[in-house]
Coordinates of C-alpha atoms and ligand atoms in Angstrom, one line a residue:
M615 CA 0.0 0.0 0.0
S616 CA 1.4 3.4 -1.0
R617 CA 2.4 5.9 1.7
E618 CA -0.3 8.3 0.4
K619 CA -3.0 5.7 0.8
Q620 CA -1.8 4.7 4.2
Q621 CA -2.3 8.3 5.4
T622 CA -5.9 8.2 4.3
L623 CA -7.1 5.0 5.9
R624 CA -10.3 5.6 7.9
S625 CA -9.1 3.3 10.7
A626 CA -6.1 5.4 11.2
E627 CA -8.4 8.1 12.6
W628 CA -8.9 5.7 15.6
F629 CA -5.4 4.3 16.0
R630 CA -3.0 7.1 15.4
G631 CA -1.7 9.8 17.9
R632 CA -0.4 9.9 21.4
A633 CA -3.5 11.4 23.1
E634 CA -5.6 9.2 25.4
L635 CA -8.1 8.2 22.7
G636 CA -5.5 6.8 20.3
L637 CA -4.0 4.9 23.3
Q638 CA -7.4 3.6 24.4
H639 CA -8.2 2.3 20.9
R640 CA -4.9 0.6 20.4
A641 CA -5.2 -1.0 23.9
V642 CA -8.5 -2.6 22.7
L643 CA -6.7 -4.5 20.1
R644 CA -3.7 -5.2 22.2
A645 CA -6.1 -6.7 24.8
M646 CA -6.9 -9.3 22.1
G647 CA -3.2 -9.9 21.4
I648 CA -3.2 -7.8 18.2
E649 CA 0.0 -5.7 18.0
A650 CA 0.2 -2.4 16.2
E651 CA 2.1 -3.8 13.2
H652 CA -1.1 -5.6 12.2
Y653 CA -3.2 -2.5 11.7
Q654 CA -0.9 0.5 11.4
D655 CA -0.7 1.4 7.7
R656 CA -2.8 -1.7 6.9
P657 CA -6.5 -1.7 6.1
V658 CA -8.8 -3.0 8.8
I659 CA -11.4 -5.3 7.2
G660 CA -14.7 -5.9 9.0
I661 CA -16.3 -9.3 8.4
A662 CA -20.1 -8.9 9.1
N663 CA -21.2 -12.4 10.0
S664 CA -24.9 -13.4 10.0
W665 CA -24.1 -16.9 11.3
S666 CA -26.6 -18.2 13.8
E667 CA -27.9 -21.4 15.2
L668 CA -31.4 -19.9 14.7
N669 CA -30.7 -19.8 10.9
N670 CA -29.8 -23.1 9.2
C671 CA -29.3 -21.4 5.9
N672 CA -26.5 -19.3 7.3
A673 CA -25.0 -22.0 9.6
G674 CA -22.0 -22.5 7.3
L675 CA -20.8 -18.9 7.6
R676 CA -18.4 -19.5 10.6
E677 CA -16.1 -21.6 8.3
V678 CA -16.6 -19.0 5.5
A679 CA -15.5 -16.2 7.9
E680 CA -12.3 -18.1 8.7
A681 CA -11.5 -18.5 5.0
V682 CA -12.1 -14.7 4.5
K683 CA -9.7 -14.0 7.3
R684 CA -7.0 -16.0 5.6
G685 CA -7.5 -14.0 2.4
V686 CA -7.4 -10.7 4.2
L687 CA -4.2 -11.6 6.1
A688 CA -2.5 -12.9 3.0
A689 CA -3.3 -9.6 1.2
G690 CA -1.9 -7.5 4.1
G691 CA -5.0 -6.4 5.9
L692 CA -6.3 -7.0 9.4
P693 CA -9.6 -9.0 9.6
L694 CA -12.0 -8.2 12.5
E695 CA -15.1 -10.3 12.5
F696 CA -18.3 -9.1 14.2
P697 CA -21.8 -10.6 14.6
T698 CA -25.0 -9.1 13.3
I699 CA -28.6 -10.0 13.6
S700 CA -29.4 -13.1 11.5
L701 CA -32.7 -13.4 9.7
G702 CA -33.8 -17.0 9.3
E703 CA -36.8 -17.2 7.1
E704 CA -38.4 -20.3 8.6
L705 CA -38.2 -19.6 12.4
M706 CA -38.7 -15.9 12.6
K707 CA -42.4 -14.9 13.0
P708 CA -44.5 -13.3 11.8
S709 CA -41.9 -12.7 9.1
A710 CA -38.2 -12.2 8.6
M711 CA -39.2 -9.3 6.4
L712 CA -40.3 -7.4 9.5
Y713 CA -36.6 -7.4 10.6
R714 CA -34.9 -6.7 7.2
N715 CA -34.7 -3.0 8.0
L716 CA -33.5 -3.7 11.5
M717 CA -30.6 -5.8 10.1
A718 CA -29.8 -3.1 7.6
M719 CA -29.6 -0.6 10.4
D720 CA -27.5 -3.0 12.5
V721 CA -24.9 -3.5 9.8
E722 CA -24.8 0.1 8.7
E723 CA -24.3 1.4 12.2
M724 CA -21.6 -1.2 12.9
L725 CA -19.8 0.0 9.8
R726 CA -20.2 3.7 10.7
S727 CA -19.2 3.5 14.3
N728 CA -16.1 1.3 14.1
P729 CA -12.6 1.6 12.7
I730 CA -13.3 -0.3 9.5
D731 CA -11.8 0.5 6.1
G732 CA -13.7 -2.1 4.1
V733 CA -16.1 -4.9 4.8
V734 CA -16.9 -8.4 3.7
L735 CA -20.6 -9.2 4.2
L736 CA -21.6 -12.8 4.8
C737 CA -25.1 -13.5 3.8
N738 CA -27.4 -16.3 2.6
C739 CA -31.0 -16.6 3.8
D740 CA -33.5 -14.5 2.0
K741 CA -33.5 -11.1 3.8
T742 CA -29.8 -11.2 4.9
T743 CA -28.6 -10.4 1.4
P744 CA -30.7 -7.3 0.7
A745 CA -30.4 -6.0 4.3
Q746 CA -26.6 -6.1 4.0
L747 CA -26.7 -4.4 0.5
M748 CA -29.0 -1.7 1.9
A749 CA -26.4 -1.1 4.7
A750 CA -23.5 -1.1 2.2
A751 CA -25.3 1.4 0.0
S752 CA -25.8 3.8 2.9
A753 CA -22.4 3.4 4.6
N754 CA -20.6 3.4 1.3
L755 CA -17.3 1.8 2.6
P756 CA -15.5 -0.6 0.2
T757 CA -17.6 -3.7 0.3
I758 CA -17.7 -7.3 -1.1
Q759 CA -20.5 -9.8 -0.4
V760 CA -20.0 -13.5 0.0
A761 CA -22.9 -16.0 0.1
G762 CA -23.2 -19.2 2.1
G763 CA -24.6 -21.1 -0.9
P764 CA -27.5 -23.4 -1.6
R765 CA -28.1 -26.6 0.4
T766 CA -27.7 -29.9 -1.3
S767 CA -30.6 -31.6 -3.1
S768 CA -32.9 -33.7 -1.0
Y769 CA -34.6 -37.0 -2.2
W770 CA -37.8 -38.6 -1.1
R771 CA -38.9 -42.0 -2.6
G772 CA -36.5 -41.5 -5.5
E773 CA -37.6 -38.0 -6.3
E774 CA -35.5 -34.9 -6.0
I775 CA -37.4 -32.5 -3.7
G776 CA -37.0 -28.7 -3.8
S777 CA -37.1 -26.6 -0.6
G778 CA -40.4 -25.0 -0.3
T779 CA -41.7 -25.7 -3.7
D780 CA -42.2 -29.4 -3.1
L781 CA -43.2 -28.9 0.5
W782 CA -46.2 -26.8 -0.7
R783 CA -47.0 -29.5 -3.3
Y784 CA -46.9 -32.4 -0.8
W785 CA -48.7 -30.3 1.9
D786 CA -51.7 -30.0 -0.5
Q787 CA -51.6 -33.8 -0.9
Y788 CA -51.5 -34.3 2.8
R789 CA -54.4 -31.8 3.4
S790 CA -56.6 -33.5 0.9
G791 CA -55.8 -37.0 2.2
L792 CA -53.6 -38.3 -0.6
L793 CA -50.7 -38.7 1.8
D794 CA -51.1 -40.2 5.3
R795 CA -49.4 -39.3 8.6
K796 CA -46.7 -41.9 8.1
D797 CA -45.9 -40.5 4.6
W798 CA -45.8 -37.0 6.0
D799 CA -43.4 -37.9 8.8
E800 CA -41.1 -39.7 6.4
F801 CA -41.1 -36.6 4.1
E802 CA -40.2 -34.4 7.1
R803 CA -37.0 -36.4 7.6
C804 CA -35.9 -35.9 4.0
I805 CA -36.8 -32.3 3.2
G806 CA -33.8 -30.5 4.9
C807 CA -30.7 -32.5 4.5
S808 CA -27.9 -29.9 4.8
I809 CA -27.1 -26.4 5.8
G810 CA -27.4 -23.7 3.2
N811 CA -30.1 -21.7 1.5
C812 CA -33.1 -23.2 -0.3
N813 CA -32.0 -25.4 -3.2
V814 CA -34.4 -23.8 -5.7
M815 CA -34.6 -20.3 -7.3
G816 CA -36.3 -18.9 -4.2
T817 CA -35.7 -15.5 -2.7
A818 CA -32.2 -16.5 -1.3
S819 CA -30.7 -17.8 -4.5
T820 CA -32.4 -14.9 -6.5
M821 CA -31.0 -12.3 -4.2
T822 CA -27.4 -13.7 -4.0
G823 CA -27.6 -14.0 -7.8
L824 CA -28.7 -10.4 -8.1
S825 CA -25.8 -9.3 -5.8
E826 CA -23.6 -10.9 -8.4
A827 CA -25.5 -9.2 -11.3
L828 CA -25.2 -5.9 -9.5
G829 CA -21.4 -6.4 -9.2
M830 CA -21.2 -6.8 -5.4
M831 CA -20.2 -10.5 -5.3
L832 CA -17.3 -12.3 -7.2
P833 CA -18.7 -13.5 -10.5
G834 CA -19.9 -17.1 -10.7
T835 CA -19.9 -17.6 -6.9
S836 CA -23.4 -17.2 -5.6
S837 CA -24.7 -20.6 -6.6
I838 CA -21.7 -22.7 -5.4
A839 CA -23.2 -25.3 -3.0
A840 CA -22.9 -24.6 0.8
T841 CA -21.0 -27.8 1.2
D842 CA -18.6 -27.4 -1.7
A843 CA -15.0 -26.7 -0.7
L844 CA -14.9 -24.2 -3.5
R845 CA -17.1 -22.0 -1.3
L846 CA -14.2 -21.5 1.1
A847 CA -11.8 -20.8 -1.8
V848 CA -14.1 -18.1 -2.9
A849 CA -14.3 -16.7 0.6
E850 CA -10.5 -16.5 0.7
A851 CA -10.4 -14.8 -2.7
S852 CA -13.0 -12.3 -1.5
G853 CA -10.8 -11.6 1.6
R854 CA -7.9 -10.9 -0.7
R855 CA -10.0 -8.8 -3.0
I856 CA -11.5 -6.5 -0.3
V857 CA -8.0 -5.3 0.6
Q858 CA -7.5 -4.3 -3.0
L859 CA -10.9 -2.5 -3.1
V860 CA -9.8 -0.4 -0.1
T861 CA -6.5 0.4 -1.8
D862 CA -8.3 1.4 -5.0
D863 CA -11.0 3.2 -3.1
I864 CA -13.8 1.4 -5.0
R865 CA -17.1 1.8 -3.1
P866 CA -20.7 0.5 -3.5
R867 CA -21.8 3.7 -5.1
D868 CA -19.2 3.2 -7.8
I869 CA -20.7 -0.3 -8.5
M870 CA -24.4 -0.1 -7.8
T871 CA -25.3 2.5 -10.4
A872 CA -28.7 3.0 -12.2
E873 CA -27.3 0.9 -15.1
A874 CA -26.3 -1.9 -12.7
F875 CA -29.9 -2.0 -11.3
D876 CA -31.2 -2.3 -14.8
N877 CA -28.9 -5.2 -15.4
A878 CA -30.0 -6.8 -12.1
V879 CA -33.7 -6.4 -13.1
R880 CA -33.1 -8.1 -16.4
V881 CA -31.3 -11.0 -14.7
L882 CA -34.2 -11.3 -12.2
I883 CA -36.6 -11.6 -15.2
A884 CA -34.3 -14.1 -17.0
L885 CA -34.1 -16.2 -13.9
G886 CA -37.9 -16.3 -13.3
G887 CA -36.7 -15.2 -9.8
S888 CA -38.5 -14.3 -6.6
T889 CA -41.1 -11.5 -6.6
N890 CA -39.5 -10.5 -3.2
A891 CA -36.5 -9.3 -5.2
I892 CA -38.6 -6.5 -6.6
I893 CA -39.2 -5.0 -3.2
H894 CA -35.5 -5.5 -2.2
L895 CA -34.0 -4.0 -5.4
I896 CA -36.3 -0.9 -5.0
A897 CA -35.1 -0.6 -1.3
I898 CA -31.4 -0.9 -2.2
A899 CA -31.7 1.6 -5.0
G900 CA -33.7 3.9 -2.8
R901 CA -30.7 4.1 -0.4
L902 CA -28.6 5.4 -3.3
G903 CA -31.2 7.9 -4.5
I904 CA -31.8 5.8 -7.7
P905 CA -35.5 6.0 -8.6
L906 CA -36.3 2.3 -9.5
T907 CA -40.0 2.0 -10.1
L908 CA -42.5 -0.8 -10.7
D909 CA -43.0 0.6 -14.2
R910 CA -39.3 0.0 -14.9
F911 CA -39.7 -3.7 -13.9
D912 CA -42.6 -4.1 -16.2
E913 CA -40.9 -2.3 -19.1
L914 CA -37.7 -4.5 -18.8
S915 CA -39.8 -7.7 -18.3
R916 CA -41.6 -7.2 -21.6
S917 CA -38.2 -7.1 -23.4
T918 CA -36.3 -9.7 -21.4
P919 CA -36.6 -13.5 -22.1
F920 CA -37.3 -15.8 -19.2
I921 CA -34.7 -18.5 -19.9
T922 CA -33.9 -20.4 -16.6
D923 CA -35.5 -23.8 -16.1
V924 CA -35.2 -24.0 -12.4
K925 CA -37.9 -24.6 -9.7
P926 CA -40.4 -23.1 -8.9
S927 CA -40.6 -21.6 -12.4
G928 CA -39.0 -24.7 -14.0
S929 CA -37.9 -28.2 -13.3
H930 CA -34.3 -28.2 -12.1
Q931 CA -32.6 -27.2 -8.9
M932 CA -29.7 -25.0 -7.9
A933 CA -27.1 -27.7 -8.3
A934 CA -28.0 -28.0 -12.0
F935 CA -28.1 -24.2 -12.4
H936 CA -24.6 -23.9 -11.0
A937 CA -23.3 -26.8 -13.2
A938 CA -24.8 -25.0 -16.2
G939 CA -22.7 -21.9 -15.5
G940 CA -24.7 -20.0 -13.0
I941 CA -25.3 -16.2 -13.1
P942 CA -22.5 -15.5 -15.7
A943 CA -24.1 -18.0 -18.1
V944 CA -27.5 -16.3 -17.7
M945 CA -25.8 -12.9 -18.3
K946 CA -24.2 -14.3 -21.4
Q947 CA -27.5 -15.6 -22.8
I948 CA -29.1 -12.1 -22.4
G949 CA -25.8 -10.2 -22.9
H950 CA -27.3 -8.1 -25.8
L951 CA -29.7 -6.6 -23.2
L952 CA -27.1 -5.8 -20.5
D953 CA -24.9 -2.7 -19.9
H954 CA -21.4 -4.1 -20.3
R955 CA -19.7 -1.1 -18.8
C956 CA -20.9 -1.8 -15.2
R957 CA -18.2 -2.6 -12.8
T958 CA -17.8 -5.5 -10.4
V959 CA -16.0 -6.0 -7.1
A960 CA -13.7 -8.4 -9.0
G961 CA -12.2 -5.4 -10.9
S962 CA -13.7 -6.6 -14.1
T963 CA -16.6 -5.1 -16.0
I964 CA -19.9 -7.0 -16.6
G965 CA -18.8 -7.2 -20.3
E966 CA -15.6 -9.0 -19.3
V967 CA -17.7 -11.4 -17.1
I968 CA -19.9 -12.1 -20.1
D969 CA -16.9 -12.6 -22.4
A970 CA -15.4 -15.2 -20.0
A971 CA -18.7 -17.0 -19.3
R972 CA -19.9 -20.2 -20.9
C973 CA -23.2 -22.0 -20.7
F974 CA -22.7 -25.8 -20.1
D975 CA -26.3 -26.9 -20.3
S976 CA -28.7 -25.1 -22.5
N977 CA -31.6 -27.2 -21.1
V978 CA -31.2 -25.4 -17.8
I979 CA -30.1 -22.0 -19.0
R980 CA -31.5 -21.6 -22.4
P981 CA -30.4 -19.3 -25.3
A982 CA -32.6 -16.2 -25.6
A983 CA -34.0 -17.6 -28.9
E984 CA -35.3 -20.7 -27.1
A985 CA -36.7 -18.8 -24.1
L986 CA -39.4 -20.4 -21.9
D987 CA -41.2 -17.1 -22.4
G988 CA -40.0 -14.3 -24.6
E989 CA -41.8 -11.7 -22.6
G990 CA -40.3 -12.1 -19.2
S991 CA -41.4 -13.7 -15.9
V992 CA -43.2 -10.9 -14.0
A993 CA -45.9 -8.4 -14.8
I994 CA -46.9 -5.2 -12.9
L995 CA -50.7 -4.7 -12.8
T996 CA -52.6 -1.5 -12.0
G997 CA -56.2 -0.6 -11.8
N998 CA -58.8 0.6 -9.3
L999 CA -57.8 -2.3 -7.0
A1000 CA -54.1 -1.5 -7.1
P1001 CA -53.6 2.2 -7.9
R1002 CA -49.9 2.1 -7.1
G1003 CA -49.3 -1.4 -8.5
A1004 CA -49.4 -5.1 -7.8
V1005 CA -47.0 -7.9 -8.9
I1006 CA -47.6 -11.2 -10.5
K1007 CA -45.0 -13.8 -11.4
T1008 CA -46.2 -14.9 -14.8
S1009 CA -43.7 -17.8 -15.0
V1010 CA -45.6 -19.7 -12.3
A1011 CA -49.1 -18.6 -13.3
S1012 CA -51.6 -20.7 -15.2
R1013 CA -52.1 -19.7 -18.8
E1014 CA -55.8 -20.2 -18.7
L1015 CA -56.1 -17.7 -15.8
M1016 CA -54.2 -14.9 -17.4
V1017 CA -57.4 -13.2 -18.4
H1018 CA -60.1 -14.0 -15.8
K1019 CA -63.2 -12.7 -14.1
G1020 CA -64.6 -14.1 -10.9
R1021 CA -66.5 -13.5 -7.6
A1022 CA -64.4 -12.3 -4.7
V1023 CA -64.2 -14.6 -1.6
V1024 CA -62.7 -12.3 1.0
F1025 CA -60.6 -13.2 4.0
E1026 CA -60.1 -10.4 6.5
S1027 CA -56.8 -11.7 7.8
Y1028 CA -54.5 -14.7 7.8
E1029 CA -56.3 -16.2 10.8
D1030 CA -59.6 -15.8 9.2
M1031 CA -58.3 -17.6 6.1
L1032 CA -56.9 -20.5 8.1
N1033 CA -60.1 -20.8 10.0
R1034 CA -62.4 -21.0 7.0
I1035 CA -60.4 -22.1 3.9
D1036 CA -61.0 -25.8 4.3
R1037 CA -64.6 -25.7 5.7
E1038 CA -67.1 -27.6 3.7
D1039 CA -69.6 -24.8 4.0
L1040 CA -67.3 -22.1 2.5
D1041 CA -69.1 -20.6 -0.5
V1042 CA -66.4 -21.0 -3.1
R1043 CA -66.2 -22.1 -6.7
P1044 CA -63.2 -22.9 -8.9
D1045 CA -63.6 -19.7 -10.9
D1046 CA -63.7 -17.4 -7.8
V1047 CA -61.0 -15.0 -6.8
L1048 CA -59.6 -15.6 -3.3
V1049 CA -58.8 -12.3 -1.6
L1050 CA -56.6 -11.9 1.5
R1051 CA -56.1 -8.5 3.1
N1052 CA -54.5 -6.8 6.1
A1053 CA -51.4 -8.7 5.4
G1054 CA -49.2 -5.9 4.0
P1055 CA -46.2 -4.0 5.4
K1056 CA -48.2 -2.2 8.2
G1057 CA -51.1 -4.7 8.4
V1058 CA -49.4 -7.5 10.3
P1059 CA -46.8 -5.8 10.4
G1060 CA -44.0 -7.1 8.2
M1061 CA -45.9 -8.3 5.1
P1062 CA -45.5 -12.0 5.6
E1063 CA -45.4 -14.6 2.8
W1064 CA -49.1 -15.5 3.0
G1065 CA -50.0 -14.6 -0.6
M1066 CA -50.1 -18.2 -1.9
I1067 CA -53.5 -18.8 -0.3
P1068 CA -54.1 -22.6 -0.3
I1069 CA -56.7 -24.0 -2.7
P1070 CA -59.8 -24.8 -0.5
A1071 CA -59.6 -28.5 0.3
K1072 CA -63.0 -29.4 -1.2
L1073 CA -62.0 -27.8 -4.5
Q1074 CA -58.6 -29.6 -4.3
R1075 CA -60.3 -32.9 -3.9
A1076 CA -62.3 -32.1 -7.0
G1077 CA -59.1 -31.6 -8.9
V1078 CA -58.6 -27.8 -8.8
T1079 CA -54.9 -27.0 -8.8
D1080 CA -54.9 -23.2 -9.3
M1081 CA -57.1 -20.2 -8.7
V1082 CA -56.6 -16.5 -9.0
R1083 CA -55.5 -15.3 -5.6
I1084 CA -54.9 -11.6 -4.7
S1085 CA -53.5 -9.9 -1.6
D1086 CA -51.3 -7.1 -0.2
S1087 CA -49.0 -9.8 1.1
R1088 CA -45.9 -11.4 -0.4
M1089 CA -45.2 -15.0 -1.2
S1090 CA -42.2 -17.2 -0.8
G1091 CA -39.8 -17.2 -3.7
T1092 CA -40.3 -21.0 -3.8
S1093 CA -44.1 -20.7 -4.3
Y1094 CA -46.2 -20.9 -7.5
G1095 CA -49.7 -20.3 -8.9
T1096 CA -51.7 -17.4 -10.3
V1097 CA -51.0 -15.2 -7.3
V1098 CA -51.3 -11.4 -7.4
L1099 CA -49.1 -9.8 -4.6
H1100 CA -47.9 -6.6 -3.1
I1101 CA -51.1 -4.7 -3.8
A1102 CA -50.3 -1.0 -3.0
P1103 CA -51.6 0.8 -1.1
E1104 CA -52.3 -2.0 1.3
A1105 CA -55.7 -2.5 2.9
A1106 CA -54.5 -1.6 6.4
V1107 CA -53.9 2.0 5.3
G1108 CA -57.2 2.2 3.4
G1109 CA -56.2 0.9 0.0
P1110 CA -59.1 -0.2 -2.3
L1111 CA -58.4 -3.8 -1.3
A1112 CA -60.1 -2.9 2.1
L1113 CA -63.4 -2.2 0.3
V1114 CA -63.9 -5.5 -1.5
Q1115 CA -66.9 -7.6 -0.3
N1116 CA -67.8 -11.2 -0.9
G1117 CA -69.5 -11.6 -4.3
D1118 CA -68.0 -8.5 -5.9
V1119 CA -66.6 -9.2 -9.3
I1120 CA -62.9 -8.9 -9.9
T1121 CA -61.2 -9.0 -13.3
I1122 CA -57.5 -9.7 -14.0
N1123 CA -56.0 -9.2 -17.4
I1124 CA -52.2 -9.9 -17.5
P1125 CA -51.6 -9.1 -21.2
E1126 CA -53.3 -5.7 -20.5
R1127 CA -51.7 -5.4 -17.1
T1128 CA -55.0 -4.6 -15.3
L1129 CA -56.6 -5.6 -12.0
E1130 CA -60.1 -4.1 -11.5
L1131 CA -62.9 -4.3 -9.0
L1132 CA -66.2 -4.0 -11.0
V1133 CA -68.0 -2.1 -8.4
D1134 CA -69.4 1.4 -9.0
E1135 CA -67.3 4.2 -7.6
S1136 CA -70.3 5.6 -5.7
V1137 CA -70.7 2.3 -3.9
L1138 CA -67.0 2.2 -3.0
A1139 CA -67.2 5.8 -1.7
K1140 CA -70.0 4.7 0.7
R1141 CA -68.1 1.7 1.8
R1142 CA -65.1 4.0 2.5
E1143 CA -67.1 6.2 4.8
T1144 CA -67.6 3.2 7.2
W1145 CA -64.2 1.7 6.8
K1146 CA -62.0 1.5 10.0
P1147 CA -58.3 0.5 10.0
P1148 CA -57.6 -2.8 11.7
V1149 CA -56.4 -2.7 15.3
T1150 CA -52.9 -4.0 15.6
P1151 CA -51.7 -5.4 19.0
H1152 CA -48.0 -4.4 18.4
L1153 CA -47.9 -1.0 20.2
R1154 CA -44.3 -0.8 21.4
G1155 CA -40.6 -1.4 20.5
Y1156 CA -39.4 -2.2 17.0
P1157 CA -42.8 -3.2 15.6
R1158 CA -44.1 0.3 16.6
L1159 CA -41.2 1.9 14.8
Y1160 CA -41.9 -0.3 11.8
I1161 CA -45.6 0.5 11.6
D1162 CA -44.9 4.2 11.9
H1163 CA -42.2 4.4 9.3
V1164 CA -42.4 1.6 6.8
L1165 CA -43.0 2.6 3.2
Q1166 CA -45.4 0.7 0.9
A1167 CA -44.4 -2.2 -1.3
D1168 CA -44.0 -0.1 -4.4
Q1169 CA -41.4 1.9 -2.5
G1170 CA -39.4 -1.1 -1.2
C1171 CA -40.8 -1.3 2.4
D1172 CA -37.7 0.7 3.6
F1173 CA -38.2 3.1 6.5
D1174 CA -38.9 6.7 5.3
F1175 CA -36.0 8.0 7.4
L1176 CA -33.4 5.7 6.0
R1177 CA -33.7 7.0 2.4
P1178 CA -31.5 10.0 1.6
E1179 CA -33.6 13.1 1.3
S1180 CA -31.0 14.9 -0.9
E1181 CA -27.7 14.7 -2.7
E1182 CA -26.2 16.3 0.3
A1183 CA -27.6 13.6 2.7
L1184 CA -26.2 11.0 0.3
R1185 CA -22.7 12.4 0.7
F1186 CA -22.8 12.9 4.4
V1187 CA -20.2 11.1 6.4
H1188 CA -20.6 10.8 10.2
P1189 CA -17.8 12.3 12.3
T1190 CA -15.5 9.7 13.7
V1191 CA -13.3 10.0 16.8
G1192 CA -12.3 13.6 17.3
R1193 CA -8.9 14.3 18.8
S1194 CA -6.0 11.9 18.5
Ligands
FES1333 FE1 -33.4 -19.7 4.2 FE2 -35.0 -20.6 2.1 S1 -35.4 -20.6 4.3 S2 -33.0 -19.6 2.1

């Protein structure tokens, strides 16, 4: 590292000087046996570790952190690991999404308040990746992200079973009596057979893949299996690389540009990835003052082929996706649509990544000319039911329901839905539209993944496998069906979804991008006069903060006070230690 660069290290503000503060700071490291030669004139690299025994998806990150440390040390930096909150999708209730912003604040404030020159972010399960990227965007210290990787494939009775996707499928069979208790117990023992994130293109693999597409992760690394030794080699390489990023002063805002977000949106569409990624990308861009809108997703989806044959939108799993070439292969197949000038943390451009990429299995990652759908994998709907937009993943929707009209069957809440959905006396027909409300960002709070409303058991027994379902909720990236999500504004703040009554007629037209409630405006105005917001029991602590400040889904569900209000706010750097 050059003398000039050494003088400008952020960490030196803590460790230099003879006054008591400098001594105190140096004594902290000496207390852990770290002598001055390890950090004076050397970059201090934070390793933000979301390892937790409450999160099986991130349970491999301890080993990954050790490998990162080896890389940092080899490149002449000092690695200092610190824990952060870890968001495990399965155990956290009502939803890990409730805590995404809390994790983003945790990581950002740890970076701001400590003597860190650059950071390696260790992520994996769904919300951990966007939370860290939101933090990185706001803190803007040199950053590289490393994923824990997908878990290995599970098998049951000779069939490869995908996390989530096949769980929902077999759950339907169990509910309708096609599987018995013994089958179900046997299935339970097979579904989760290793650490790592879900082994399909759920939210976790989508988001780590999009981190790569944004340029924030080493190319080709997000889909390496959690149990593959290559995962540790990548971690070590990332440790080496972050030291260089500090030396070259390359920061997240140099990488996550408006053009990089367009690239990421196109990769999301090509993947048939999770609808949750729409909310997360908007939130990350919002931290950078980049206005990424739902309209932009729709515009780019119409011109981006959906090419990835991986569950839940296709038939393969993440192991096959990685073997086929992973994210670089996807970018190569749609290379004519991407901005090749965007930078990556590897030092290369996206164009160079594409040049070096190969697709090894065109059944899994297809050429654009043989796309599964030439017009993308998501659509943004608007209309009097969703004035600010709603999302549908067309790659998992039924063709015959793309244009549909049906009676509304309304559920006031998730509990109401659970209590009534399988009752024999529920007035429901196969062509009805199932409506779930008060499940949005403020409604629960935290916008849980309740949007894939189960098909009523009596219809399922009659052979019905899909219905139009609409809500202000989200759905798991592993889910499927003709499911309209993220309706904004949500019912809990008085969005039109709050006014729907049983028997109202709803129309959905995906080619036309509309979602309409066929009820006269004067009738809706009368209903609005008597509408009352739902009462929420969460009145204190973090849920209170969340309800008071969370933005709607079309704005990424970030907190209003975490988005920069101006260019000046974007450039603001917190004061550090004072005298030295
Ligand atoms: Fe963690 Fe799916 S539950 S990645």
